[in-house]
mmCIF file of C-alpha atoms in Angstrom:
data_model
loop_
_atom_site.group_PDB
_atom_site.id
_atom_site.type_symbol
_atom_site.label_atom_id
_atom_site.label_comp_id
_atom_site.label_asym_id
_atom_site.label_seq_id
_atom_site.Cartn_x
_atom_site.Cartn_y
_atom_site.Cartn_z
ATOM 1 C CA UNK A 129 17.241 -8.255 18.330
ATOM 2 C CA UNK A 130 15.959 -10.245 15.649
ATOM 3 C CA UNK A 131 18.104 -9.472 12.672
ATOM 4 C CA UNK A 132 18.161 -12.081 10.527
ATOM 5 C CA UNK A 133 14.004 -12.560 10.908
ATOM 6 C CA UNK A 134 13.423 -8.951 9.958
ATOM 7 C CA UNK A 135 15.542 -9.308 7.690
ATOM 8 C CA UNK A 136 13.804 -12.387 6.387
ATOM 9 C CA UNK A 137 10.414 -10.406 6.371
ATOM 10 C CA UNK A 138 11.543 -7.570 4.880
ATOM 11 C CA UNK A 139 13.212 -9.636 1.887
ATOM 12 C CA UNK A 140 10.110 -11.763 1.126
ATOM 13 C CA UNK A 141 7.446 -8.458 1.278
ATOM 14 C CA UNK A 142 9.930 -6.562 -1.062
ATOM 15 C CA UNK A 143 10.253 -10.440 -3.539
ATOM 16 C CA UNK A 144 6.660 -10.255 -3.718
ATOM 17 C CA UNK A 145 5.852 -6.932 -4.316
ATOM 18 C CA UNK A 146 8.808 -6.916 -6.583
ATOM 19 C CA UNK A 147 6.234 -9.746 -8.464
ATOM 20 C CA UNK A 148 2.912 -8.055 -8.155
ATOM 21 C CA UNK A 149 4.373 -4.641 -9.714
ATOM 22 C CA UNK A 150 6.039 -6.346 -12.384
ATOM 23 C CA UNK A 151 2.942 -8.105 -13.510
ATOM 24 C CA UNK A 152 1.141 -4.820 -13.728
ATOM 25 C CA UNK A 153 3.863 -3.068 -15.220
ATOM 26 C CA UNK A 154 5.469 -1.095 -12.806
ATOM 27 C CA UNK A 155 8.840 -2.091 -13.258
ATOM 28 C CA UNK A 156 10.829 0.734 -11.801
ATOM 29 C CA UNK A 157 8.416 0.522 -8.511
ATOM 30 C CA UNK A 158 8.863 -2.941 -8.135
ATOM 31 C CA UNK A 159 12.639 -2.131 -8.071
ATOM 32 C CA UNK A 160 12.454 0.664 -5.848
ATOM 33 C CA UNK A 161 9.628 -0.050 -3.229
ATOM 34 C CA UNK A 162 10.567 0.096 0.582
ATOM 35 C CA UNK A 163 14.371 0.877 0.281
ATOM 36 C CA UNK A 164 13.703 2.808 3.152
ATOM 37 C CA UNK A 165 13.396 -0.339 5.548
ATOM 38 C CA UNK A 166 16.756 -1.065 5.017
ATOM 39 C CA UNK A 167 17.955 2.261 6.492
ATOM 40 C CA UNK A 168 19.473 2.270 10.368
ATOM 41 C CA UNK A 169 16.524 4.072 11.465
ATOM 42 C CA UNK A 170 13.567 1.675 10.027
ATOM 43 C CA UNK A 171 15.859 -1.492 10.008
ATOM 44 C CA UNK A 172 16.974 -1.256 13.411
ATOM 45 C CA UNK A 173 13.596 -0.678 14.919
ATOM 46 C CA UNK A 174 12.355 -3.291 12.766
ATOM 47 C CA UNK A 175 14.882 -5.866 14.398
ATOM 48 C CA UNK A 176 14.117 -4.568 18.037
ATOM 49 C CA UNK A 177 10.451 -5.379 17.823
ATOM 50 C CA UNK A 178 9.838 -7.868 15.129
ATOM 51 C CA UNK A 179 7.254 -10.122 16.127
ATOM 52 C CA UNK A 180 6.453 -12.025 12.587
ATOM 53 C CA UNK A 181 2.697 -11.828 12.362
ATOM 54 C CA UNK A 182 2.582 -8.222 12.366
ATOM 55 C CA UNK A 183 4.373 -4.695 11.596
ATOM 56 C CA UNK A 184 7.050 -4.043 14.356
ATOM 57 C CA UNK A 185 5.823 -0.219 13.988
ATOM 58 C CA UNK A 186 2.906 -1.425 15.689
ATOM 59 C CA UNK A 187 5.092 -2.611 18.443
ATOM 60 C CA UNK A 188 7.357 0.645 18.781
ATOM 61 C CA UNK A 189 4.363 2.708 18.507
ATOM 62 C CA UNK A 190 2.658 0.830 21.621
ATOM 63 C CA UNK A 191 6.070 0.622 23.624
ATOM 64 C CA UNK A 192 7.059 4.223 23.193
ATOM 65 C CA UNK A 193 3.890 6.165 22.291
ATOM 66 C CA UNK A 194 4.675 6.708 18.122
ATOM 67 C CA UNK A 195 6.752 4.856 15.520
ATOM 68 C CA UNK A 196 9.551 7.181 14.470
ATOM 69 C CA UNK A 197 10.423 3.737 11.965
ATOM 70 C CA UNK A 198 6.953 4.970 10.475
ATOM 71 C CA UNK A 199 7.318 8.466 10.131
ATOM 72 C CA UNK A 200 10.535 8.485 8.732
ATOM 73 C CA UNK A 201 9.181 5.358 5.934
ATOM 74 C CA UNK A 202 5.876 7.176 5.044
ATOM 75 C CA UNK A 203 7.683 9.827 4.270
ATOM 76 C CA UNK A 204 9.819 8.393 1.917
ATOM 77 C CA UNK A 205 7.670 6.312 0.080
ATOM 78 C CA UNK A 206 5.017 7.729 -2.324
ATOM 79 C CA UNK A 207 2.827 4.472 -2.096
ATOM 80 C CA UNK A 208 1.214 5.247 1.362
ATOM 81 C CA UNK A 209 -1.413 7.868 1.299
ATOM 82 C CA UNK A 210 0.069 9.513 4.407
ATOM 83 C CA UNK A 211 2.596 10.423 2.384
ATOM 84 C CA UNK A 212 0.082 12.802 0.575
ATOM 85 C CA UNK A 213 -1.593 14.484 3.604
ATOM 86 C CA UNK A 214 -1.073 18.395 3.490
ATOM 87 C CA UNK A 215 -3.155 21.281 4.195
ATOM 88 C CA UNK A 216 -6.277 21.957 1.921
ATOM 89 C CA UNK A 217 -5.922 25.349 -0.287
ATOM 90 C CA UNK A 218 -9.613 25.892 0.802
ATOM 91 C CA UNK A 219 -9.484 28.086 4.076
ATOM 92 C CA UNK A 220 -10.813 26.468 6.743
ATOM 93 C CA UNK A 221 -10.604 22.315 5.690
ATOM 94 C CA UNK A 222 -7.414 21.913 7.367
ATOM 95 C CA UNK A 223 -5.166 19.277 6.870
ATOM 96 C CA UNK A 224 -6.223 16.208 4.438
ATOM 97 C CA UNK A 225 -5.578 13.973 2.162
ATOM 98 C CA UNK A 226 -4.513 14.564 -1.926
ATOM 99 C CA UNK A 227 -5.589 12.722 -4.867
ATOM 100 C CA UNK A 228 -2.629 10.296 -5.267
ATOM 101 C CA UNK A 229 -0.843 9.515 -8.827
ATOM 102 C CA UNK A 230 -2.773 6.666 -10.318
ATOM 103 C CA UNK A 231 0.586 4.651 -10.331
ATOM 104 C CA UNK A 232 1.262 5.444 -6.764
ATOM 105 C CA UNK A 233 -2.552 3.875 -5.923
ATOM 106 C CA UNK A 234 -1.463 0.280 -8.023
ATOM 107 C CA UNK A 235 1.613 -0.039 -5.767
ATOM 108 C CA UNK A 236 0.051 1.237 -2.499
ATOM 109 C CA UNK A 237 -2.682 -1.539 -3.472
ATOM 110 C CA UNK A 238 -0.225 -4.616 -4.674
ATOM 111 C CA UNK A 239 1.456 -3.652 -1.238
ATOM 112 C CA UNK A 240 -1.561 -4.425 1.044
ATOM 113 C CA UNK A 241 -1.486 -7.758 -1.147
ATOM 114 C CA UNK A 242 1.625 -8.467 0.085
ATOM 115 C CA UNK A 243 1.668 -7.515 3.285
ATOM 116 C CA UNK A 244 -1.533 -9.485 4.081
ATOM 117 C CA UNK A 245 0.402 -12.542 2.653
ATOM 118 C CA UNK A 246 3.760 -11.617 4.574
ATOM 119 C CA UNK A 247 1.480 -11.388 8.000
ATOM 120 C CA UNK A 248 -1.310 -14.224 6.990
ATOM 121 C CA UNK A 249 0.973 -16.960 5.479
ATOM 122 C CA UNK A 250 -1.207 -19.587 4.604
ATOM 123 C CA UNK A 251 -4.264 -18.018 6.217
ATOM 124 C CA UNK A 252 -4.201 -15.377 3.721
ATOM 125 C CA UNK A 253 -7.054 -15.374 1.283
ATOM 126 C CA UNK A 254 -7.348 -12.824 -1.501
ATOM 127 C CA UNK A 255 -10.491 -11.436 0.682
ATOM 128 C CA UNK A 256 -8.517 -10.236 3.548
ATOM 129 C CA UNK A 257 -7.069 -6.937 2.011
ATOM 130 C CA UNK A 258 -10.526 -5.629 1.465
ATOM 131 C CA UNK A 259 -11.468 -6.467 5.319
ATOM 132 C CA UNK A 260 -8.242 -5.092 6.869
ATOM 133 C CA UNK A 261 -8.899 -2.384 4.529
ATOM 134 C CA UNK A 262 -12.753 -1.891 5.535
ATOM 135 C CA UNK A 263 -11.540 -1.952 9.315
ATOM 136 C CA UNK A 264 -9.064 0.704 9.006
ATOM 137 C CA UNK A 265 -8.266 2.948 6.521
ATOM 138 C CA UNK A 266 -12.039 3.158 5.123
ATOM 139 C CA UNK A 267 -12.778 4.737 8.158
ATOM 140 C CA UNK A 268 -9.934 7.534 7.552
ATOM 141 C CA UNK A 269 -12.298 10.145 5.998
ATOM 142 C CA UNK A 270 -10.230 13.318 4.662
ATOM 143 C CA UNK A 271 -7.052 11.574 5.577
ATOM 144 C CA UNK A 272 -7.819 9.974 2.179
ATOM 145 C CA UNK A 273 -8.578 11.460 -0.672
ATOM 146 C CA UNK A 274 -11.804 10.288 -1.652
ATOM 147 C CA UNK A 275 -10.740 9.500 -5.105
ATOM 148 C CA UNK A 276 -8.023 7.767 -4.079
ATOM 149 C CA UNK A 277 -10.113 5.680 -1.405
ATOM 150 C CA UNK A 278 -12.549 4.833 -4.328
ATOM 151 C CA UNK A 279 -9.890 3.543 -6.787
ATOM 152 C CA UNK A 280 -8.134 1.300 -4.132
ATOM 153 C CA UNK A 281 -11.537 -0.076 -2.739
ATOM 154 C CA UNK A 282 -12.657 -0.567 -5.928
ATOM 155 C CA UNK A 283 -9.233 -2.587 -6.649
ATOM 156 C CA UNK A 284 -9.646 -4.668 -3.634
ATOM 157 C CA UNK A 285 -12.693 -5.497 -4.142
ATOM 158 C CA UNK A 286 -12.172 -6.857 -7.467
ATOM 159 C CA UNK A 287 -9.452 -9.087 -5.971
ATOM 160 C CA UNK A 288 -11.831 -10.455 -3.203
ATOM 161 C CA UNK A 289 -14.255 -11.229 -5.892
ATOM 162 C CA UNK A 290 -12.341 -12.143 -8.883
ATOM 163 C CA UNK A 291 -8.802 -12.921 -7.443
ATOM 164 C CA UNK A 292 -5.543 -12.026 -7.945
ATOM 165 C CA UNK A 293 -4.542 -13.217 -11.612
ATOM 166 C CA UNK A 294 -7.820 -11.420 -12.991
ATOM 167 C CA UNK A 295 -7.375 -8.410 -10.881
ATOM 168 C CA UNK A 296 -3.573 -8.576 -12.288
ATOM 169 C CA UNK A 297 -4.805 -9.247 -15.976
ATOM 170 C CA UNK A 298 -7.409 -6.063 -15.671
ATOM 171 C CA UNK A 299 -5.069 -3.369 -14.772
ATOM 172 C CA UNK A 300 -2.181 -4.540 -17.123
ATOM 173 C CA UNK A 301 -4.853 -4.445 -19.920
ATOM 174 C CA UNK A 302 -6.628 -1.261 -19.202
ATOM 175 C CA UNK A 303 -4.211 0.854 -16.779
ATOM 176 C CA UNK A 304 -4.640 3.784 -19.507
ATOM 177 C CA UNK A 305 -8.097 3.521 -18.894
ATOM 178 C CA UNK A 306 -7.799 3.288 -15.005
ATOM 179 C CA UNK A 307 -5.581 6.312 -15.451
ATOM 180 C CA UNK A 308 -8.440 8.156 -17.734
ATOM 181 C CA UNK A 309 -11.097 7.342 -15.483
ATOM 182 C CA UNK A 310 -9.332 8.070 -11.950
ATOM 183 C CA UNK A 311 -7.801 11.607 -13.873
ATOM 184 C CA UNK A 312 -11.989 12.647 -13.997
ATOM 185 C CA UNK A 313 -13.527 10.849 -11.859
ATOM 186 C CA UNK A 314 -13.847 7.246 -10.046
ATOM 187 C CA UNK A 315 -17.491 7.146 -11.164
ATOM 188 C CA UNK A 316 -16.305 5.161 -14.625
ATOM 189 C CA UNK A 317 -14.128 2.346 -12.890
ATOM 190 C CA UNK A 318 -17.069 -0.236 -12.879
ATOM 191 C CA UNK A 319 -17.042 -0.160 -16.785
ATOM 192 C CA UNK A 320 -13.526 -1.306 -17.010
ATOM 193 C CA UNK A 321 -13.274 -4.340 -16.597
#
């Protein structure tokens, strides 16, 4: 058991998206985000198969089959879009994806930032989001809403191609436009910034 590593981790992803929200203005998020990895069942886990390069629910989930550390923290914390899967009120789509709260989106997005540097250390480069992004969760279809998918992708791409601090800069400036524009549609978001 690696205790005081996890613990480590934990501490420095929460510090820096602590930072990143605060910068955009989610204060109370910043002060809030991933309490849940400090409860016995996601801490513990978390010390069992901490490995430092990557999420130990990776680990549990190919030791045991699933990541009960992972399904008890996405559903506690409103900044992961599984969070927001449910069944469609159209007959026959099943289960997928809703439109997540524009301030839910910022976090979820400031999180990936972090995590990447957490995991990356000094081989993270503000281009690495988007491709962990494009390799995974792109590829999620209705598990995302496609709103939702549109506003973070459009996010991460402006932080690939303009980095962090004008990324930053844009949503703190316009996040009542963001908010406007991802209430009708995603269409608008390359005339914000």
């Amino acid at each position: 058991m690696k205790v005081l590593e996890h613990l480590r981790t934990i501490n420095h992803h929460k510090m820096l998206v602590m930072k990143m929200c605060f910068k955009v203005g989610l204060y109370k998020q910043g002060l809030l985000h991933d309490l849940s990895k400090y409860s016995p069942t996601e801490f513990l886990v978390g010390c069992k198969y901490y490995q430092g390069t990557r999420s130990p629910n990776n680990a549990e989930r190919e030791a045991t089959g699933y990541s009960r550390a992972w399904l008890h923290h996405k559903g506690r914390n409103k900044h992961h879009y599984e969070y927001w899967i449910d069944y469609s009120i159209n007959p026959g789509e099943g289960i997928i994806g809703q439109k997540m709260p524009v301030k839910y989106v910022l976090e979820m997005f400031v999180d990936r930032i972090a995590a990447s540097k957490t995991y990356k250390g000094k081989e993270y480069t503000d281009a690495y989001p988007l491709e962990y992004y494009e390799e995974g969760t792109a590829k999620l279809g209705k598990m995302v809403h496609p709103e939702t998918m549109e506003l973070l992708h459009y996010l991460l791409k402006m932080l690939a191609e303009e980095g962090e601090e004008e990324t930053f800069r844009c949503i703190r400036q316009r996040k009542k436009e963001l908010k406007k524009s991802y209430r009708k549609t995603c269409k608008k978001l390359d005339k914000i910034c």
